[in-house]
Short mmCIF file of C-alpha atoms and ligand atoms in Angstrom, two decimals:
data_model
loop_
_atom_site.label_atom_id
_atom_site.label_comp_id
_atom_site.label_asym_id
_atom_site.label_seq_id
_atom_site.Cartn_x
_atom_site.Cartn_y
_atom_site.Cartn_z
CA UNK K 334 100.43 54.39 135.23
CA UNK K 335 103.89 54.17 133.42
CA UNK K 336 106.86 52.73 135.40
CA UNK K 337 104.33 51.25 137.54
CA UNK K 338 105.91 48.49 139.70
CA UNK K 339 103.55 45.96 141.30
CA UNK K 340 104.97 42.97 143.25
CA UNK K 341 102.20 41.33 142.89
CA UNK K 342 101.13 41.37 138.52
CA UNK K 343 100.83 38.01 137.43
CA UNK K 344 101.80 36.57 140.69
CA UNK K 345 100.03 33.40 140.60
CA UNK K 346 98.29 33.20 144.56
CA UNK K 347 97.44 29.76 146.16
CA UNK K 348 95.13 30.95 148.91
CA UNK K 349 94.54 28.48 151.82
CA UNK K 350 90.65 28.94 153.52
CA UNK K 351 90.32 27.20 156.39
CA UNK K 352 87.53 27.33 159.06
CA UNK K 353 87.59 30.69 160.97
CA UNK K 354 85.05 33.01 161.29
CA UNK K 355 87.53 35.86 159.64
CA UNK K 356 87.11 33.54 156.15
CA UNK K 357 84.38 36.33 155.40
CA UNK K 358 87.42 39.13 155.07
CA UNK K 359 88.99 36.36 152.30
CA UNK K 360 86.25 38.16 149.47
CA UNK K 361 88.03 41.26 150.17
CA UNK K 362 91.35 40.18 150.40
CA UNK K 363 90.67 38.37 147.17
CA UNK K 364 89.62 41.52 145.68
CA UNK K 365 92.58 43.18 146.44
CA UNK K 366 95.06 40.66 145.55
CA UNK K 367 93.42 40.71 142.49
CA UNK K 368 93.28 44.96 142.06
CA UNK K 369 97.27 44.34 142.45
CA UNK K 370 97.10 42.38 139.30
CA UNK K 371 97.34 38.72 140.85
CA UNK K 372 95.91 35.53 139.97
CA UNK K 373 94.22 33.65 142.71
CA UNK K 374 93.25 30.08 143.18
CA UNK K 375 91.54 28.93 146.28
CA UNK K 376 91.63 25.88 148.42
CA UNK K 377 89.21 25.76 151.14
CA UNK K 378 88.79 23.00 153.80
CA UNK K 379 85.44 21.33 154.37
CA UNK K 380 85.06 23.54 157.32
CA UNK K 381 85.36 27.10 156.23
CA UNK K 382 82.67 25.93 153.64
CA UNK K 383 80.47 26.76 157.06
CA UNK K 384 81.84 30.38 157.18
CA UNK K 385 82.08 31.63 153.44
CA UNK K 386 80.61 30.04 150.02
CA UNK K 387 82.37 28.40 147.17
CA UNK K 388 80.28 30.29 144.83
CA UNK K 389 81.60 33.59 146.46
CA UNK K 390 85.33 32.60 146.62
CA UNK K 391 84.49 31.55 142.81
CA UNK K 392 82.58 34.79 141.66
CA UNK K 393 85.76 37.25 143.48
CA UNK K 394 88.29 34.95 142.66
CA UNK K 395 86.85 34.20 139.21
CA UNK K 396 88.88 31.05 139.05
CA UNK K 397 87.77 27.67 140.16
CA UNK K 398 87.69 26.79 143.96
CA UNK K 399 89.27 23.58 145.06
CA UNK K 400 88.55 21.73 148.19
CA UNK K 401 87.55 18.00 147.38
CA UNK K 402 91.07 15.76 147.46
CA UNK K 403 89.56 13.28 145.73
CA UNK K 404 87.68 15.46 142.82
CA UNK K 405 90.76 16.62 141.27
CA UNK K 406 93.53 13.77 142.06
CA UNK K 407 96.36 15.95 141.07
CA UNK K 408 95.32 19.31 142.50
CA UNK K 409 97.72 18.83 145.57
CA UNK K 410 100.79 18.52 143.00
CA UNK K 411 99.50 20.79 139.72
CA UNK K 412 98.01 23.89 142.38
CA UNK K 413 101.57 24.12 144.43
CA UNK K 414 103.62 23.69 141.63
CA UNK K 415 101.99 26.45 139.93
CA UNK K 416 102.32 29.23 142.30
CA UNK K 417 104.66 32.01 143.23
CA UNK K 418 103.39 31.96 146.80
CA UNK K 419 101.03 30.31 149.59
CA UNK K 420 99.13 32.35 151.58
CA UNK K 421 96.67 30.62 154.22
CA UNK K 422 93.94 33.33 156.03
CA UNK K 423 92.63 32.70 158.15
CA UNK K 424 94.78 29.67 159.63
CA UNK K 425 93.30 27.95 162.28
CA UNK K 426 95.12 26.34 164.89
CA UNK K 427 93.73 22.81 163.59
CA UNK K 428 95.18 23.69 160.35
CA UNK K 429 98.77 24.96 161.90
CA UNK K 430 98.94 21.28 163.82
CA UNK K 431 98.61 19.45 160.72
CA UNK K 432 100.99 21.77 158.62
CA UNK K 433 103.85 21.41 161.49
CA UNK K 434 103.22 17.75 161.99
CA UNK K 435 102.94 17.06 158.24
CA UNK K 436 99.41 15.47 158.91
CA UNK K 437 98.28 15.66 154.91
CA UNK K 438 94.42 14.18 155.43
CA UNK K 439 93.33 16.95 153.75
CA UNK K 440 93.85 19.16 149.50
CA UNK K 441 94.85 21.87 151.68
CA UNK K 442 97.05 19.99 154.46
CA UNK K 443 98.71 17.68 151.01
CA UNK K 444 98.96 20.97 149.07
CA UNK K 445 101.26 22.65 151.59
CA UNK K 446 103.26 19.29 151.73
CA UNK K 447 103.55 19.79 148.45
CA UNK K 448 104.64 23.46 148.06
CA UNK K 449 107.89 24.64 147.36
CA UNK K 450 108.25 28.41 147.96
CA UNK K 451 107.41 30.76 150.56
CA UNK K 452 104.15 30.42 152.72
CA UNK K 453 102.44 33.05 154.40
CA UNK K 454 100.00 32.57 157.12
CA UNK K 455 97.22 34.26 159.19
CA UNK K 456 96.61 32.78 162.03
CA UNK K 457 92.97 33.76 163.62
CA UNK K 458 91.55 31.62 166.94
CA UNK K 459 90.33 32.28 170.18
CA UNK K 460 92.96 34.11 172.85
CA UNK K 461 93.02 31.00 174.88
CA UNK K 462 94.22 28.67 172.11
CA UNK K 463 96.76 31.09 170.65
CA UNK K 464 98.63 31.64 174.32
CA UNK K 465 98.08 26.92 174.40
CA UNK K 466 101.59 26.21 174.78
CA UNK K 467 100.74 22.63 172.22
CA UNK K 468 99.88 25.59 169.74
CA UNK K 469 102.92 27.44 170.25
CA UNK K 470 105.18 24.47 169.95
CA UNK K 471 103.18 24.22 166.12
CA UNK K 472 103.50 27.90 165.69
CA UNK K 473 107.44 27.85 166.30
CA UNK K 474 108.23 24.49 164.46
CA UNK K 475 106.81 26.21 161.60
CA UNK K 476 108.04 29.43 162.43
CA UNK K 477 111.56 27.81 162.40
CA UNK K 478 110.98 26.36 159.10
CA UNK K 479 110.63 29.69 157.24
CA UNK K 480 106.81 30.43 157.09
CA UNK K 481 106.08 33.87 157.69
CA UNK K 482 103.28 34.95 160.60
CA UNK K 483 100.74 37.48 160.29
CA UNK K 484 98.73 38.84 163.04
CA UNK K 485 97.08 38.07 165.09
CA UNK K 486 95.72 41.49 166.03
CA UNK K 487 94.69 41.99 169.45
CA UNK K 488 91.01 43.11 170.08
CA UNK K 489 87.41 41.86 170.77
CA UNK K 490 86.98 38.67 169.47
CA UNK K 491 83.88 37.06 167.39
CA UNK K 492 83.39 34.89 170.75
CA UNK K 493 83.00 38.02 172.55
CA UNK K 494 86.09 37.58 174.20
CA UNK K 495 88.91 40.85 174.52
CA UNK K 496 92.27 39.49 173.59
CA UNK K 497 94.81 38.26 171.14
CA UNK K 498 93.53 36.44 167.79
CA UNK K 499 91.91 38.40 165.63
CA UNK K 500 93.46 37.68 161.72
CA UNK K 501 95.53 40.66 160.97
CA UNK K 502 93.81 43.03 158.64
CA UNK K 503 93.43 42.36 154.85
CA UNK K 504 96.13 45.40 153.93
CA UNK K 505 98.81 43.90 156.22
CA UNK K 506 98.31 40.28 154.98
CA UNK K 507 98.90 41.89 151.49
CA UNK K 508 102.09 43.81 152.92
CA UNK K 509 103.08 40.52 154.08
CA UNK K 510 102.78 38.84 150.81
CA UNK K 511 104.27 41.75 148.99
CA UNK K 512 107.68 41.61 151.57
CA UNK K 513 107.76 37.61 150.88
CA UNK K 514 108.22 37.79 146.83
CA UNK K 515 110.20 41.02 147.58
CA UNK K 516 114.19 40.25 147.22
CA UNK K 517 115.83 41.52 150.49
CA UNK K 518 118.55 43.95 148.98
CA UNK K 519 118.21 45.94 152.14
CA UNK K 520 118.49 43.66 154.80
CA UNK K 521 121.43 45.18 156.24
CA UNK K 522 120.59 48.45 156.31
CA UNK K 523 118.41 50.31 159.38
CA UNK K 524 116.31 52.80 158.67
CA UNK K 525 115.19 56.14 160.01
CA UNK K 526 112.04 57.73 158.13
CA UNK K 527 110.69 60.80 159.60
CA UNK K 528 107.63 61.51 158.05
CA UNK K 529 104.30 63.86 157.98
CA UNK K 530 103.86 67.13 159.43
CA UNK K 531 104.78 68.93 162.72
CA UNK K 532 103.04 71.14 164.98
CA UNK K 533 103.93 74.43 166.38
CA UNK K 534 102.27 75.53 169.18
CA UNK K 535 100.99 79.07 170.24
CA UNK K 536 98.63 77.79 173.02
CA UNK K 537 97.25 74.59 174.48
CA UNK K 538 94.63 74.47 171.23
CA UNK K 539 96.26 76.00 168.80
CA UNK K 540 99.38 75.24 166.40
CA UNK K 541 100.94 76.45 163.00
CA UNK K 542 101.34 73.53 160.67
CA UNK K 543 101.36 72.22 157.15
CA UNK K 544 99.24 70.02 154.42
CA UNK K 545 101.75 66.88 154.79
CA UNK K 546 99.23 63.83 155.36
CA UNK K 547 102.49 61.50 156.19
CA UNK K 548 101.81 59.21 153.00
CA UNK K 549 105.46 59.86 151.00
CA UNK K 550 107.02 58.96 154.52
CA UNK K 551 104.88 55.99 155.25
CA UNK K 552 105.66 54.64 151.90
CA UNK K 553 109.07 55.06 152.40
CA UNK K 554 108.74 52.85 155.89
CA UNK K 555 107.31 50.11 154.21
CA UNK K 556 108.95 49.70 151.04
CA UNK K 557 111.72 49.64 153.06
CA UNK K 558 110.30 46.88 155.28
CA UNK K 559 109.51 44.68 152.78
CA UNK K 560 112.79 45.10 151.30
CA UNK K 561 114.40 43.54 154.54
CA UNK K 562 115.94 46.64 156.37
CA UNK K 563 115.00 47.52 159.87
CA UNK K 564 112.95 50.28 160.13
CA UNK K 565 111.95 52.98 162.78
CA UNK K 566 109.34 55.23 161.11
CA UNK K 567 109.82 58.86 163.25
CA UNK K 568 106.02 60.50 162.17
CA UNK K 569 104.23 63.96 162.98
CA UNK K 570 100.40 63.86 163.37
CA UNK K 571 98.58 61.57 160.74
CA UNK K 572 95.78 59.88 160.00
CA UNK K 573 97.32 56.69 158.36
CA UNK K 574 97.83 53.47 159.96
CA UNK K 575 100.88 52.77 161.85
CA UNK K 576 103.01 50.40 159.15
CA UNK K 577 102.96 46.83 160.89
CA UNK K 578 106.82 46.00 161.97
CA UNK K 579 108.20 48.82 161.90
CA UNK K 580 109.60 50.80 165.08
CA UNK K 581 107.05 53.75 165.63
CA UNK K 582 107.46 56.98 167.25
CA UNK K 583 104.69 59.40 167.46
CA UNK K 584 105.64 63.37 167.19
CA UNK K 585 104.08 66.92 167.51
CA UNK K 586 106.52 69.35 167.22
CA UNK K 587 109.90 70.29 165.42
CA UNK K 588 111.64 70.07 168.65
CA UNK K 589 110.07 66.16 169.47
CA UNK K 590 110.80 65.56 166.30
CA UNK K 591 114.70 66.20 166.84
CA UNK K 592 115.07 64.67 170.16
CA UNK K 593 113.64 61.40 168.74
CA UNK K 594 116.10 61.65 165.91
CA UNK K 595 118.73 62.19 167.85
CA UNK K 596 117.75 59.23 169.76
CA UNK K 597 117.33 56.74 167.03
CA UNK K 598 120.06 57.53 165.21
CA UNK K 599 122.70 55.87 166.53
CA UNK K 600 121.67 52.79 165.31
CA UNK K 601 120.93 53.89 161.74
CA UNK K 602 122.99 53.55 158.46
CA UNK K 603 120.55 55.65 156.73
CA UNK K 604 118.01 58.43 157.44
CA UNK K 605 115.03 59.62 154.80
CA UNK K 606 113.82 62.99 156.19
CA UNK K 607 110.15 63.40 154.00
CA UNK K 608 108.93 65.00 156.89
CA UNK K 609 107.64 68.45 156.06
CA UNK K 610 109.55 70.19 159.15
CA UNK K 611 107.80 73.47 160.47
CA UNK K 612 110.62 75.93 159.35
CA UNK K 613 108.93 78.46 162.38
CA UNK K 614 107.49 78.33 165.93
CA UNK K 615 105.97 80.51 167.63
CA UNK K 616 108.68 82.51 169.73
CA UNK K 617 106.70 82.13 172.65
CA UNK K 618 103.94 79.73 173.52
CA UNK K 619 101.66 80.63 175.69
CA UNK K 620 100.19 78.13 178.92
CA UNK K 621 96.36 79.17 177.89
CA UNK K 622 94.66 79.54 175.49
CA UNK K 623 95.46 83.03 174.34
CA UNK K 624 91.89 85.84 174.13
CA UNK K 625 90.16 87.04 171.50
CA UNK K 626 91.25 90.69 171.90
CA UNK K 627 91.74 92.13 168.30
CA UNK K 628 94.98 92.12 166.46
CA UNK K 629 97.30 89.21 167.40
CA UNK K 630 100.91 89.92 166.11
CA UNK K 631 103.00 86.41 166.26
CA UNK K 632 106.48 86.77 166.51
CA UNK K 633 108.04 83.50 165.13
CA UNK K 634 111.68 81.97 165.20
CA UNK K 635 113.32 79.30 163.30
CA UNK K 636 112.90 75.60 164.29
CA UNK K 637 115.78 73.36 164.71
CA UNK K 638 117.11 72.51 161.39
CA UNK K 639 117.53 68.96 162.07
CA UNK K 640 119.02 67.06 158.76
CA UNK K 641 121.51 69.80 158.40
CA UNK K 642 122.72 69.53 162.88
CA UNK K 643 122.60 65.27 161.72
CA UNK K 644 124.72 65.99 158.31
CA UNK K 645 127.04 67.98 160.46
CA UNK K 646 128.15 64.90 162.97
CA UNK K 647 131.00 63.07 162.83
CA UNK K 648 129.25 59.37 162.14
CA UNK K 649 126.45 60.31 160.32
CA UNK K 650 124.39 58.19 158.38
CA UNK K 651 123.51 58.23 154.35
CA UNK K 652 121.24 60.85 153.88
CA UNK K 653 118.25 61.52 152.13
CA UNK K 654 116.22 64.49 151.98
CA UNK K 655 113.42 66.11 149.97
CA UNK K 656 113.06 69.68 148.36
CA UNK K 657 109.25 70.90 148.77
CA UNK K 658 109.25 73.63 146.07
CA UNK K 659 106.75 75.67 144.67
CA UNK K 660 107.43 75.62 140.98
CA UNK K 661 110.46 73.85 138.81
CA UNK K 662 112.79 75.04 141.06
CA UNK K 663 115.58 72.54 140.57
CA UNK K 664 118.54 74.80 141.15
CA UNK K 665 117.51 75.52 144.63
CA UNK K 666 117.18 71.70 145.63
CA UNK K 667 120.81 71.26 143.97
CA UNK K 668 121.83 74.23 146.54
CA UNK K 669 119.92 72.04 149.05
CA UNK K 670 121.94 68.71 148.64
CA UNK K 671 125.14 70.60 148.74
CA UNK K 672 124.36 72.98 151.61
CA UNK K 673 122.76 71.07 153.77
CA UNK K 674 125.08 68.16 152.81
CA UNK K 675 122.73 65.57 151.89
CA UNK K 676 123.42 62.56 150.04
CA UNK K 677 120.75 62.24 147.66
CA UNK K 678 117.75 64.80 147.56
CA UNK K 679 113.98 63.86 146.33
CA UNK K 680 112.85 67.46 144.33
CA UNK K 681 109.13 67.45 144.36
CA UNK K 682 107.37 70.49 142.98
CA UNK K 683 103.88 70.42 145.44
CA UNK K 684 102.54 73.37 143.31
CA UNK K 685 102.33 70.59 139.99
CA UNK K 686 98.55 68.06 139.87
CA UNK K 687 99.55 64.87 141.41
CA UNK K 688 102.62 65.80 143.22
CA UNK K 689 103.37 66.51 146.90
CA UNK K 690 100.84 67.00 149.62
CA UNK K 691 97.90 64.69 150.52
CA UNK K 692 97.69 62.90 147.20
CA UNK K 693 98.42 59.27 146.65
CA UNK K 694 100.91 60.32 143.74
CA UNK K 695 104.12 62.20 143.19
CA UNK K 696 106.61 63.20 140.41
CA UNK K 697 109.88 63.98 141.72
CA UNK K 698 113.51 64.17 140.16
CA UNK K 699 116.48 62.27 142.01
CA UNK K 700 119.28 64.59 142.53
CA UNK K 701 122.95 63.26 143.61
CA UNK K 702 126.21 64.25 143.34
CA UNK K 703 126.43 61.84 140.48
CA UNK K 704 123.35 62.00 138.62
CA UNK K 705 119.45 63.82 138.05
CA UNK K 706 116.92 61.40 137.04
CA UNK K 707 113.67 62.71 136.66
CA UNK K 708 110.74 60.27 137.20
CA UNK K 709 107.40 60.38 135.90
CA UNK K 710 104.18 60.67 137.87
CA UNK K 711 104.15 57.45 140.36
CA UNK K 712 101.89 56.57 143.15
CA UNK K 713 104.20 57.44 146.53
CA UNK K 714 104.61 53.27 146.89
CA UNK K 715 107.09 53.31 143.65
CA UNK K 716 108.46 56.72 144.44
CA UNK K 717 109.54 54.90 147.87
CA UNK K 718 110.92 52.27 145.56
CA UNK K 719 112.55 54.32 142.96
CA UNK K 720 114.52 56.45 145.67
CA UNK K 721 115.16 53.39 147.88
CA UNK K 722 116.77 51.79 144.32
CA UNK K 723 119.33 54.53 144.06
CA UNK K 724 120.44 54.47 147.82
CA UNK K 725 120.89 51.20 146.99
CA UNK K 726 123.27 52.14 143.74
CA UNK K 727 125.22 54.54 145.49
CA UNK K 728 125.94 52.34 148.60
CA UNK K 729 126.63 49.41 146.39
O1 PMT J 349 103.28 63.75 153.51
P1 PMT J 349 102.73 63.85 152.11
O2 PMT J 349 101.33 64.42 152.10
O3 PMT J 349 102.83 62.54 151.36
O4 PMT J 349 103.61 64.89 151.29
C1 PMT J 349 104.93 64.59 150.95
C2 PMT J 349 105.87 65.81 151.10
C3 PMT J 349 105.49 66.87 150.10
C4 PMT J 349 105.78 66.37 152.53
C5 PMT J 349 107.33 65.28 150.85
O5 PMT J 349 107.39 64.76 149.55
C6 PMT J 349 108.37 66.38 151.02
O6 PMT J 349 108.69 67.11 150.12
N1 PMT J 349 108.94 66.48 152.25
C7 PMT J 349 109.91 67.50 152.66
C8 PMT J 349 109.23 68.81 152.88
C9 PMT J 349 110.20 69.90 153.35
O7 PMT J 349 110.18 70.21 154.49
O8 PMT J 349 111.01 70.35 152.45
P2 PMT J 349 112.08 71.55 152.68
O9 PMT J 349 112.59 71.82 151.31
O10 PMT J 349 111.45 72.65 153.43
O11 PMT J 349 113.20 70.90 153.58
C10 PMT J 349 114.38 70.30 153.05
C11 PMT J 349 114.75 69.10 153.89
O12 PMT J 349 115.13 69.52 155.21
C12 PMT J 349 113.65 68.10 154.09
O13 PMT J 349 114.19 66.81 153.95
C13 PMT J 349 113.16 68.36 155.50
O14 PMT J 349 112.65 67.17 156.10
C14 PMT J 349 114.41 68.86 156.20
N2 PMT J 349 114.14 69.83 157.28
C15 PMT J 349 113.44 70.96 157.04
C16 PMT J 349 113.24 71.89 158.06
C17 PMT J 349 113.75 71.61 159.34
N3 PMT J 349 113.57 72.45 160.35
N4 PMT J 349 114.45 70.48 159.56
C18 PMT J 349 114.67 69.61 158.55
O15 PMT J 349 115.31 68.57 158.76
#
C-alpha cells in the first residue's frame, strides 16, 4: 500500500529464546515480526531447545539460529552489534538473574552484555516466582536500567496454576517493540480517544446503533501510546482487544459516553473524538421489554452533542474530530471544523470501498484552518499516524 509506514521494515530483530513453555508462541511471533517486514535472528539457550526446535525457529525465521557460544566465537559481538533492537520472549526468571547480575555464561546472557540499544522483554514463569521478592529485586534493577517489560498476563498457567505469569500475547509483544524504535514526539501530551459506537436504548434488549467496529479509534489509542503520550481510550461496545497501557473506559450510550468525557478531561491536552456518536435516542426508554403489538412509532430526540459542549469550555483541549459523510462531501466537514470549533477534522467518506466502517482501511482528507491534505487509502494504523503527525505540526 502507498505511504505505508511500518516501524518495523528492515528492522533487524535479535530475538532472545529462553526456556519457557510459551517458546512455542515464538513461531508465531516470528511470523509476524516478519509479515511487518523485519529481519529476525534467533538466539536460543540450551534449555528452550526442550520447548521449541532449532529447525522450526530456522524454517519461520529463515535465518540461521544461534545458541552454541563456542560455535560461532564472535556471535555475542557481530549479532548485538547488528541489530536495531533485543527482544527476549519468553524470559525466564533464570535468564532475568543473569541479565541484572551481568552473569554472561551463556551466547544469550554475553549477547545482552553486549547490546547497545533498547531491550524488550517477556517475562513468562510460574505465579509464585514472579511475586519472589529475589526476582523482583532482578526485575527492578533491570527495570531501572531502561529495559522495557511485557506481560505477564494473568490467567491459568501451563502448571495448572490460576495467577500471574503467563507471557503477554504475541500482538502486544509486537506493540511493545513497535513503541521502543518509535521516537517519543508525544510524550507530553495526554490523550483522550473516544472511539466505536454507542447504544441507544428503547428497552432492556433493544438499542438503535451504528456499523462503527471501534478500529479508527483503537488505532488512534495506540499509535498514540507508542508515541509516548498518555492515553485514556473512552470506547462504545466493541469487539477488539482492550490496547495494553492505555487507560480504558467501557461505554453504552451517548449520555455514558459524555459523563466519562467530562470526567477525563481535565487532565487532557488533547481529545480525538472517532467515535461514531448516536446523533438520536429514543425519547423515552422503556423499563421492559416493549410487546409485539403492531405498529411501533419511536419518537426520538437529539443526543448530547458532546465535542461541540467540550469546544465550548473555557480550558479546552486541542481538538480533533471526524466528518462521517456519505459521498465527497468536503464542504460540509469544513462547516464542521468551524461550527463545531474543532481544531483539525478527519473527512472520511464511509460510502467510498475501503473507507470508514468495519474495514481495516481508510482514506480520509485532513482539514485545518491552515491546510487540506488529502491522503490516500491507508490501513487505520497510518491514518492514526498521519493525523497524530499534524497535531503534532500545529502544536509545534
Ligand atoms: O470505528 P470504525 O469501524 O473504524 O469506523 C471509523 C469511523 C467511520 C466511525 C470514524 O472514522 C468516524 O468517522 N468517526 C466519526 C463519526 C461521526 O459521528 O461523525 P459525525 O460527522 O456524525 O460527527 C462529527 C463529530 O462530532 C465526530 O467527531 C463525532 O465523534 C462528534 N459527535 C457527534 C455526535 C454527537 N452527539 N457528539 C459528538 O461529539
Amino acid at each position: 500500500m502507498k505511504n505505508e509506514r511500518k516501524v518495523l521494515r528492515n528492522k533487524s530483530i535479535l530475538l532472545g529464546i529462553t526456556g519457557g513453555v510459551s517458546a512455542y508462541k515464538s513461531i508465531d511471533l516470528i511470523r509476524r515480526l516478519r509479515e511487518e517486514g523485519a529481519l529476525v535472528t534467533v538466539i536460543m539457550t540450551e534449555a528452550a531447545k526442550h520447548f521449541v526446535t532449532p529447525l522450526s525457529l530456522e524454517v519461520a525465521s529463515q535465518n540461521k539460529v544461534f545458541s552454541d557460544l563456542y560455535a560461532d566465537t564472535m556471535a555475542h559481538i557481530s549479532l548485538p552489534a547488528g541489530a536495531d533492537i533485543m527482544v527476549v520472549a519468553p524470559a525466564t526468571a533464570n535468564t532475568i538473574g543473569k541479565f541484572a547480575h551481568g552473569i554472561a555464561d551463556n551466547l544469550l546472557s554475553l549477547s545482552f552484555l553486549s547490546f547497545k540499544g533498547k531491550v524488550v522483554m517477556a517475562p513468562a514463569m510460574n505465579w509464585r516466582m514472579y511475586e519472589n521478592p529475589v526476582f523482583r529485586k532482578n526485575l527492578d534493577t533491570l527495570l531501572n536500567l531502561g529495559v522495557i517489560q511485557v506481560g505477564p498476563e494473568k490467567g491459568s498457567l501451563a502448571c495448572g496454576e490460576e495467577g500471574i505469569g503467563r507471557m503477554a500475547e504475541v500482538p502486544d509483544i509486537i506493540e511493545a517493540t513497535k513503541g521502543a524504535l518509535t521516537i517519543n514526539d508525544l510524550a507530553d501530551e495526554n490523550i483522550l480517544v473516544t472511539a466505536g459506537p454507542t447504544r441507544e436504548y428503547l428497552d432492556p434488549v433493544r438499542f438503535l446503533s451504528n456499523r462503527s467496529s471501534g478500529k479508527m479509534g483503537y488505532a488512534l489509542a495506540r499509535a498514540a501510546l507508542r508515541r509516548g503520550a498518555q492515553v485514556t481510550l473512552i470506547s462504545g461496545p466493541s469487539s477488539l482487544p482492550q490496547p495494553k497501557g492505555v487507560k480504558f473506559i467501557p461505554v453504552d450510550a451517548a449520555g455514558d459516553m459524555h459523563s466519562a468525557v467530562n470526567r477525563e478531561l481535565v487532565s487532557s491536552t488533547i481529545l480525538i473524538m472517532s467515535a461514531a456518536v448516536s446523533d438520536f435516542m429514543p425519547a423515552e426508554k422503556s423499563g421492559e421489554k416493549i410487546d409485539k403489538t403492531g405498529k411501533l412509532f419511536l419518537k426520538l430526540t437529539a443526543t448530547p452533542d458532546i465535542l461541540s459542549a467540550v469546544a465550548k469550555k473555557k480550558n479546552r483541549p486541542f481538538i480533533v474530530g471526524f466528518a462521517a459523510e456519505t459521498g465527497r462531501k468536503l464542504e460540509k466537514a469544513r462547516k464542521k471544523l468551524k461550527h463545531k470549533n474543532m481544531d483539525l477534522i478527519v473527512f472520511n467518506d464511509v460510502t467510498e470501498a475501503g473507507s470508514g466502517f468495519d474495514v481495516e482501511t481508510n482514506k480520509v482528507v485532513l482539514i485545518d484552518k491552515k491546510k487540506e491534505s488529502e491522503l490516500p487509502l491507508l490501513n487505520k494504523d497510518d491514518v492514526a499516524d498521519a493525523i497524530l503527525d499534524r497535531i503534532v505540526e500545529l502544536r509545534a
